[in-house]
């Protein structure tokens, strides 16, 4: 037998074993053998035994594998149990849904959330548990899931099996093993508590927002109220300061007049003290007026060209004398590299500097004061300039510096005792400087000295400015005008007789040759016939106003460049623009301030040809100024006589009720006699105004009525009859929209009556015969109205009853007889209730008779 590796002795060959195994396996699988077992017949017993042995081994192997499988199965069961535990005990609900959305399985939590036994849940559509209105959210999410395959999540309301509504978060994802079948798994969380908290939070937030809104509104209201109160305070301060200034002016003027009379030394000394005290008081009132004006936002800055050196010189000249009196060295000025001509508000700049400079003298006992200006920035025409006032005075300790520049702050009360003051100067300076776009500050060392500084935004002046138009000392403009333009020919067009007289007098006293006309048409005729160096043109005139007249004059040959200056009571920018548009050069507001009139003339009058005489005059300005300003005569006796009669006139002026004496003195260069003449003319022209007004009103001729009142107001203001101008202005205000509203005739007649009384008072102060019109004016009618008004004022305990009663003293006394005294006592004693009763019974008796 050949040696064969597959066959050992009579052992079945491995090939045979393999065949047998295949057949056995086929048998197991198909349960029918593919080959017959006849092959076994060929095997030896040994081979069969071996094969059996081998089969035993295989069986053991199989059993071992079976055991392993059982173990694995046990492990798997264990794991599965654990997984189910986890699945059931998870804090969120799990559900598996089929493609129709039916629940295939759910964990315990899902059952709890949905409120139904787990077994009952199976085959339930999940949509059944979704709140109707939120179904769309769920379907949309399913659609997105099937489109993208991406896990989705939404929050919606669900309804538990028992009908309770809950909020749930529903996260969905397709399952791995059921990918092709559109199965999905849902993670369900009950977020009702969170939602509730969110709603509460939202409510809180909303409430908070409401609270913030209402608080903000309250704050805004409080702020508004505070601002209103502050404005009211400022307005009150402005009014009260204004009101105080009027009697102050009277005190100062009367003191001035008294000092010019014969006095014993003791009286003179006392008057001098009154004068100093009054001026001091006036300066404090002015400070208060300034600060309240600034705080009320009523202070407007000018923007004009000026020469810096003039301001610095002016400040020096003001403090010079007191510095000298204190033994200080001469005041130094260093204007640095600041351009000579600037544009800004010279008045306010001077005021700020003067506040610093005044303090420096006040707080310095020895050494030197320096006024300095420096250019800090330059951007085209725009400049930032720093001003400094340095002194070698008492200085300020570092802890006191932060308190400076606050209103009413003074470093120490002892300084107030020693140096006086209100503590307003620095505060005003700070606010002025801030209005001028700058800042304030101070560097100071106690006992060494201080440097108070401020910066301000200014512009480089564009124009070559005539030297005449700069800040001048009082009276300087008039002197300059006399020196430079004496004999200049001027035309004045002004319809108001009193205004015309005054302006003509002012111009003549400055050496001008003046012709005057009452309207625009006449002005054109004059301009056609004559040549003038300048025209002063009123804006509102009958027949032809200033605008049309200017347009016509500008069209005349040779009249293109002759200066025409507008005169108007309307100071608004709009009105200024109209003047410029029609070719006017300048603008003067009424009532005319002589200084402004002269300064404007200096600015616009064309220079005269220089001659030897003029040169000489200029060389001796000072000496000549005295002569020119006191008149041209050198005859001492005549001058003395003139002064005396002027004094008498001044004393008479002082008796005229409601006039602004310093102003009246200034308008005609102190010529009181001339003033009284004009006042007499005024009374003559306006005495019957109220009768005319009553007639115009009765006839419905409102235009004429308004013109009458406007003209009376203008004349009164020009003549400085402040009180009359004020009450007429009030009446004018009432007549303003006369066409459009029903007039309160009683009020109008009362005001007319008051004006009439005022005119009468002026007339009798001038010791003229009583105003003719009184007899004609329907006094009884107005008395009746006045009594009615008095009755209602008394009923309301209104103190306005007192002046009203006083206004009618004479007529009431004669009408009421004995009852007058009783009524007067009650009203003046503020017993308004009693007075009301008295008056009512009087009225009652009157009605019965
Ligand atoms: P007033 O001088 O009227 O008191 P100000 O507002 O001008 O008010 O000044 C406030 C305070 O600042 C002064 O009272 C003074 O204490 C201090 N002060 C101002 N200027 C100087 C200065 N040049 N030297 C020392 N102290 C000064």
mmCIF file with all atom_site columns, N, CA, C and O and ligand atoms in Angstrom, residues 359-360 362-363 391 394-396 404 409-411 415 420-426 450 452, ligand 1:
data_model
loop_
_atom_site.group_PDB
_atom_site.id
_atom_site.type_symbol
_atom_site.label_atom_id
_atom_site.label_alt_id
_atom_site.label_comp_id
_atom_site.label_asym_id
_atom_site.label_entity_id
_atom_site.label_seq_id
_atom_site.pdbx_PDB_ins_code
_atom_site.Cartn_x
_atom_site.Cartn_y
_atom_site.Cartn_z
_atom_site.occupancy
_atom_site.B_iso_or_equiv
_atom_site.pdbx_formal_charge
_atom_site.auth_seq_id
_atom_site.auth_comp_id
_atom_site.auth_asym_id
_atom_site.auth_atom_id
_atom_site.pdbx_PDB_model_num
ATOM   1   N N   . UNK A 1 359 ? -11.526 141.505 41.624 1.00 0.00 ? 359 UNK A N   1
ATOM   2   C CA  . UNK A 1 359 ? -11.134 140.669 42.761 1.00 0.00 ? 359 UNK A CA  1
ATOM   3   C C   . UNK A 1 359 ? -9.648  140.801 43.056 1.00 0.00 ? 359 UNK A C   1
ATOM   4   O O   . UNK A 1 359 ? -9.231  140.843 44.206 1.00 0.00 ? 359 UNK A O   1
ATOM   5   N N   . UNK A 1 360 ? -8.842  140.850 41.985 1.00 0.00 ? 360 UNK A N   1
ATOM   6   C CA  . UNK A 1 360 ? -7.394  140.877 42.199 1.00 0.00 ? 360 UNK A CA  1
ATOM   7   C C   . UNK A 1 360 ? -7.007  142.124 42.992 1.00 0.00 ? 360 UNK A C   1
ATOM   8   O O   . UNK A 1 360 ? -6.150  142.067 43.872 1.00 0.00 ? 360 UNK A O   1
ATOM   9   N N   . UNK A 1 362 ? -9.071  143.718 44.992 1.00 0.00 ? 362 UNK A N   1
ATOM   10  C CA  . UNK A 1 362 ? -9.675  143.579 46.317 1.00 0.00 ? 362 UNK A CA  1
ATOM   11  C C   . UNK A 1 362 ? -8.814  142.710 47.244 1.00 0.00 ? 362 UNK A C   1
ATOM   12  O O   . UNK A 1 362 ? -8.656  143.002 48.418 1.00 0.00 ? 362 UNK A O   1
ATOM   13  N N   . UNK A 1 363 ? -8.254  141.635 46.686 1.00 0.00 ? 363 UNK A N   1
ATOM   14  C CA  . UNK A 1 363 ? -7.538  140.675 47.535 1.00 0.00 ? 363 UNK A CA  1
ATOM   15  C C   . UNK A 1 363 ? -6.017  140.845 47.491 1.00 0.00 ? 363 UNK A C   1
ATOM   16  O O   . UNK A 1 363 ? -5.274  139.928 47.827 1.00 0.00 ? 363 UNK A O   1
ATOM   17  N N   . UNK A 1 391 ? -2.226  138.126 40.331 1.00 0.00 ? 391 UNK A N   1
ATOM   18  C CA  . UNK A 1 391 ? -1.986  139.098 41.401 1.00 0.00 ? 391 UNK A CA  1
ATOM   19  C C   . UNK A 1 391 ? -0.988  138.544 42.407 1.00 0.00 ? 391 UNK A C   1
ATOM   20  O O   . UNK A 1 391 ? -0.616  137.365 42.350 1.00 0.00 ? 391 UNK A O   1
ATOM   21  N N   . UNK A 1 394 ? -3.544  137.690 48.593 1.00 0.00 ? 394 UNK A N   1
ATOM   22  C CA  . UNK A 1 394 ? -3.617  136.747 49.719 1.00 0.00 ? 394 UNK A CA  1
ATOM   23  C C   . UNK A 1 394 ? -3.635  135.287 49.279 1.00 0.00 ? 394 UNK A C   1
ATOM   24  O O   . UNK A 1 394 ? -3.340  134.394 50.055 1.00 0.00 ? 394 UNK A O   1
ATOM   25  N N   . UNK A 1 395 ? -3.989  135.027 48.014 1.00 0.00 ? 395 UNK A N   1
ATOM   26  C CA  . UNK A 1 395 ? -4.019  133.653 47.514 1.00 0.00 ? 395 UNK A CA  1
ATOM   27  C C   . UNK A 1 395 ? -5.145  132.846 48.140 1.00 0.00 ? 395 UNK A C   1
ATOM   28  O O   . UNK A 1 395 ? -5.895  133.333 48.992 1.00 0.00 ? 395 UNK A O   1
ATOM   29  N N   . UNK A 1 396 ? -5.261  131.595 47.691 1.00 0.00 ? 396 UNK A N   1
ATOM   30  C CA  . UNK A 1 396 ? -6.352  130.732 48.175 1.00 0.00 ? 396 UNK A CA  1
ATOM   31  C C   . UNK A 1 396 ? -5.748  129.371 48.498 1.00 0.00 ? 396 UNK A C   1
ATOM   32  O O   . UNK A 1 396 ? -4.941  128.842 47.716 1.00 0.00 ? 396 UNK A O   1
ATOM   33  N N   . UNK A 1 404 ? -14.663 127.506 44.614 1.00 0.00 ? 404 UNK A N   1
ATOM   34  C CA  . UNK A 1 404 ? -14.762 128.744 43.833 1.00 0.00 ? 404 UNK A CA  1
ATOM   35  C C   . UNK A 1 404 ? -15.655 128.517 42.621 1.00 0.00 ? 404 UNK A C   1
ATOM   36  O O   . UNK A 1 404 ? -15.921 127.378 42.246 1.00 0.00 ? 404 UNK A O   1
ATOM   37  N N   . UNK A 1 409 ? -20.508 131.322 46.842 1.00 0.00 ? 409 UNK A N   1
ATOM   38  C CA  . UNK A 1 409 ? -19.413 130.736 47.618 1.00 0.00 ? 409 UNK A CA  1
ATOM   39  C C   . UNK A 1 409 ? -18.333 131.773 47.860 1.00 0.00 ? 409 UNK A C   1
ATOM   40  O O   . UNK A 1 409 ? -17.869 132.421 46.928 1.00 0.00 ? 409 UNK A O   1
ATOM   41  N N   . UNK A 1 410 ? -17.963 131.901 49.117 1.00 0.00 ? 410 UNK A N   1
ATOM   42  C CA  . UNK A 1 410 ? -16.804 132.720 49.434 1.00 0.00 ? 410 UNK A CA  1
ATOM   43  C C   . UNK A 1 410 ? -15.887 131.864 50.262 1.00 0.00 ? 410 UNK A C   1
ATOM   44  O O   . UNK A 1 410 ? -16.342 130.948 50.969 1.00 0.00 ? 410 UNK A O   1
ATOM   45  N N   . UNK A 1 411 ? -14.595 132.127 50.143 1.00 0.00 ? 411 UNK A N   1
ATOM   46  C CA  . UNK A 1 411 ? -13.637 131.229 50.775 1.00 0.00 ? 411 UNK A CA  1
ATOM   47  C C   . UNK A 1 411 ? -13.852 131.161 52.291 1.00 0.00 ? 411 UNK A C   1
ATOM   48  O O   . UNK A 1 411 ? -13.879 130.112 52.882 1.00 0.00 ? 411 UNK A O   1
ATOM   49  N N   . UNK A 1 415 ? -13.353 136.478 55.222 1.00 0.00 ? 415 UNK A N   1
ATOM   50  C CA  . UNK A 1 415 ? -13.013 137.271 54.038 1.00 0.00 ? 415 UNK A CA  1
ATOM   51  C C   . UNK A 1 415 ? -14.186 138.172 53.654 1.00 0.00 ? 415 UNK A C   1
ATOM   52  O O   . UNK A 1 415 ? -14.011 139.266 53.161 1.00 0.00 ? 415 UNK A O   1
ATOM   53  N N   . UNK A 1 420 ? -15.956 142.092 51.925 1.00 0.00 ? 420 UNK A N   1
ATOM   54  C CA  . UNK A 1 420 ? -17.306 142.268 51.380 1.00 0.00 ? 420 UNK A CA  1
ATOM   55  C C   . UNK A 1 420 ? -17.516 141.381 50.165 1.00 0.00 ? 420 UNK A C   1
ATOM   56  O O   . UNK A 1 420 ? -16.721 140.481 49.897 1.00 0.00 ? 420 UNK A O   1
ATOM   57  N N   . UNK A 1 421 ? -18.585 141.619 49.439 1.00 0.00 ? 421 UNK A N   1
ATOM   58  C CA  . UNK A 1 421 ? -18.850 140.842 48.215 1.00 0.00 ? 421 UNK A CA  1
ATOM   59  C C   . UNK A 1 421 ? -19.978 139.857 48.418 1.00 0.00 ? 421 UNK A C   1
ATOM   60  O O   . UNK A 1 421 ? -20.399 139.588 49.535 1.00 0.00 ? 421 UNK A O   1
ATOM   61  N N   . UNK A 1 422 ? -20.465 139.340 47.284 1.00 0.00 ? 422 UNK A N   1
ATOM   62  C CA  . UNK A 1 422 ? -21.636 138.458 47.331 1.00 0.00 ? 422 UNK A CA  1
ATOM   63  C C   . UNK A 1 422 ? -21.298 137.031 46.973 1.00 0.00 ? 422 UNK A C   1
ATOM   64  O O   . UNK A 1 422 ? -22.109 136.132 47.134 1.00 0.00 ? 422 UNK A O   1
ATOM   65  N N   . UNK A 1 423 ? -20.100 136.823 46.439 1.00 0.00 ? 423 UNK A N   1
ATOM   66  C CA  . UNK A 1 423 ? -19.770 135.490 45.971 1.00 0.00 ? 423 UNK A CA  1
ATOM   67  C C   . UNK A 1 423 ? -20.446 135.162 44.653 1.00 0.00 ? 423 UNK A C   1
ATOM   68  O O   . UNK A 1 423 ? -20.642 134.012 44.329 1.00 0.00 ? 423 UNK A O   1
ATOM   69  N N   . UNK A 1 424 ? -20.800 136.174 43.882 1.00 0.00 ? 424 UNK A N   1
ATOM   70  C CA  . UNK A 1 424 ? -21.457 135.907 42.594 1.00 0.00 ? 424 UNK A CA  1
ATOM   71  C C   . UNK A 1 424 ? -20.533 136.147 41.397 1.00 0.00 ? 424 UNK A C   1
ATOM   72  O O   . UNK A 1 424 ? -20.732 135.593 40.334 1.00 0.00 ? 424 UNK A O   1
ATOM   73  N N   . UNK A 1 425 ? -19.511 136.967 41.612 1.00 0.00 ? 425 UNK A N   1
ATOM   74  C CA  . UNK A 1 425 ? -18.640 137.384 40.501 1.00 0.00 ? 425 UNK A CA  1
ATOM   75  C C   . UNK A 1 425 ? -18.049 136.210 39.740 1.00 0.00 ? 425 UNK A C   1
ATOM   76  O O   . UNK A 1 425 ? -18.146 136.131 38.513 1.00 0.00 ? 425 UNK A O   1
ATOM   77  N N   . UNK A 1 426 ? -17.441 135.266 40.474 1.00 0.00 ? 426 UNK A N   1
ATOM   78  C CA  . UNK A 1 426 ? -16.781 134.147 39.796 1.00 0.00 ? 426 UNK A CA  1
ATOM   79  C C   . UNK A 1 426 ? -17.805 133.250 39.118 1.00 0.00 ? 426 UNK A C   1
ATOM   80  O O   . UNK A 1 426 ? -17.563 132.726 38.032 1.00 0.00 ? 426 UNK A O   1
ATOM   81  N N   . UNK A 1 450 ? -2.416  134.751 43.114 1.00 0.00 ? 450 UNK A N   1
ATOM   82  C CA  . UNK A 1 450 ? -3.289  133.888 42.307 1.00 0.00 ? 450 UNK A CA  1
ATOM   83  C C   . UNK A 1 450 ? -3.211  134.279 40.844 1.00 0.00 ? 450 UNK A C   1
ATOM   84  O O   . UNK A 1 450 ? -2.970  135.441 40.517 1.00 0.00 ? 450 UNK A O   1
ATOM   85  N N   . UNK A 1 452 ? -6.045  133.861 38.065 1.00 0.00 ? 452 UNK A N   1
ATOM   86  C CA  . UNK A 1 452 ? -7.368  133.421 37.609 1.00 0.00 ? 452 UNK A CA  1
ATOM   87  C C   . UNK A 1 452 ? -7.345  133.488 36.088 1.00 0.00 ? 452 UNK A C   1
ATOM   88  O O   . UNK A 1 452 ? -6.892  134.484 35.512 1.00 0.00 ? 452 UNK A O   1
HETATM 89  P P1  . LIG B 2 .   ? -17.065 138.155 45.872 1.00 0.00 ? 1   LIG B P1  1
HETATM 90  O O1  . LIG B 2 .   ? -15.748 138.688 45.543 1.00 0.00 ? 1   LIG B O1  1
HETATM 91  O O2  . LIG B 2 .   ? -18.192 139.054 45.571 1.00 0.00 ? 1   LIG B O2  1
HETATM 92  O O3  . LIG B 2 .   ? -17.143 137.566 47.240 1.00 0.00 ? 1   LIG B O3  1
HETATM 93  P P2  . LIG B 2 .   ? -16.474 136.233 43.811 1.00 0.00 ? 1   LIG B P2  1
HETATM 94  O O4  . LIG B 2 .   ? -17.300 135.151 43.214 1.00 0.00 ? 1   LIG B O4  1
HETATM 95  O O5  . LIG B 2 .   ? -15.917 137.233 42.888 1.00 0.00 ? 1   LIG B O5  1
HETATM 96  O O6  . LIG B 2 .   ? -17.367 136.900 44.920 1.00 0.00 ? 1   LIG B O6  1
HETATM 97  O O7  . LIG B 2 .   ? -15.310 135.554 44.611 1.00 0.00 ? 1   LIG B O7  1
HETATM 98  C C1  . LIG B 2 .   ? -15.595 134.472 45.464 1.00 0.00 ? 1   LIG B C1  1
HETATM 99  C C2  . LIG B 2 .   ? -14.489 134.297 46.468 1.00 0.00 ? 1   LIG B C2  1
HETATM 100 O O8  . LIG B 2 .   ? -13.305 133.847 45.807 1.00 0.00 ? 1   LIG B O8  1
HETATM 101 C C3  . LIG B 2 .   ? -14.071 135.570 47.154 1.00 0.00 ? 1   LIG B C3  1
HETATM 102 O O9  . LIG B 2 .   ? -14.913 135.876 48.239 1.00 0.00 ? 1   LIG B O9  1
HETATM 103 C C4  . LIG B 2 .   ? -12.664 135.224 47.601 1.00 0.00 ? 1   LIG B C4  1
HETATM 104 O O10 . LIG B 2 .   ? -12.721 134.460 48.782 1.00 0.00 ? 1   LIG B O10 1
HETATM 105 C C5  . LIG B 2 .   ? -12.149 134.326 46.480 1.00 0.00 ? 1   LIG B C5  1
HETATM 106 N N1  . LIG B 2 .   ? -11.316 135.080 45.508 1.00 0.00 ? 1   LIG B N1  1
HETATM 107 C C6  . LIG B 2 .   ? -11.700 135.542 44.301 1.00 0.00 ? 1   LIG B C6  1
HETATM 108 N N2  . LIG B 2 .   ? -10.684 136.155 43.677 1.00 0.00 ? 1   LIG B N2  1
HETATM 109 C C7  . LIG B 2 .   ? -9.633  136.095 44.492 1.00 0.00 ? 1   LIG B C7  1
HETATM 110 C C8  . LIG B 2 .   ? -8.257  136.562 44.409 1.00 0.00 ? 1   LIG B C8  1
HETATM 111 N N3  . LIG B 2 .   ? -7.798  137.200 43.337 1.00 0.00 ? 1   LIG B N3  1
HETATM 112 N N4  . LIG B 2 .   ? -7.455  136.318 45.473 1.00 0.00 ? 1   LIG B N4  1
HETATM 113 C C9  . LIG B 2 .   ? -7.921  135.648 46.552 1.00 0.00 ? 1   LIG B C9  1
HETATM 114 N N5  . LIG B 2 .   ? -9.174  135.194 46.692 1.00 0.00 ? 1   LIG B N5  1
HETATM 115 C C10 . LIG B 2 .   ? -10.023 135.403 45.677 1.00 0.00 ? 1   LIG B C10 1
#
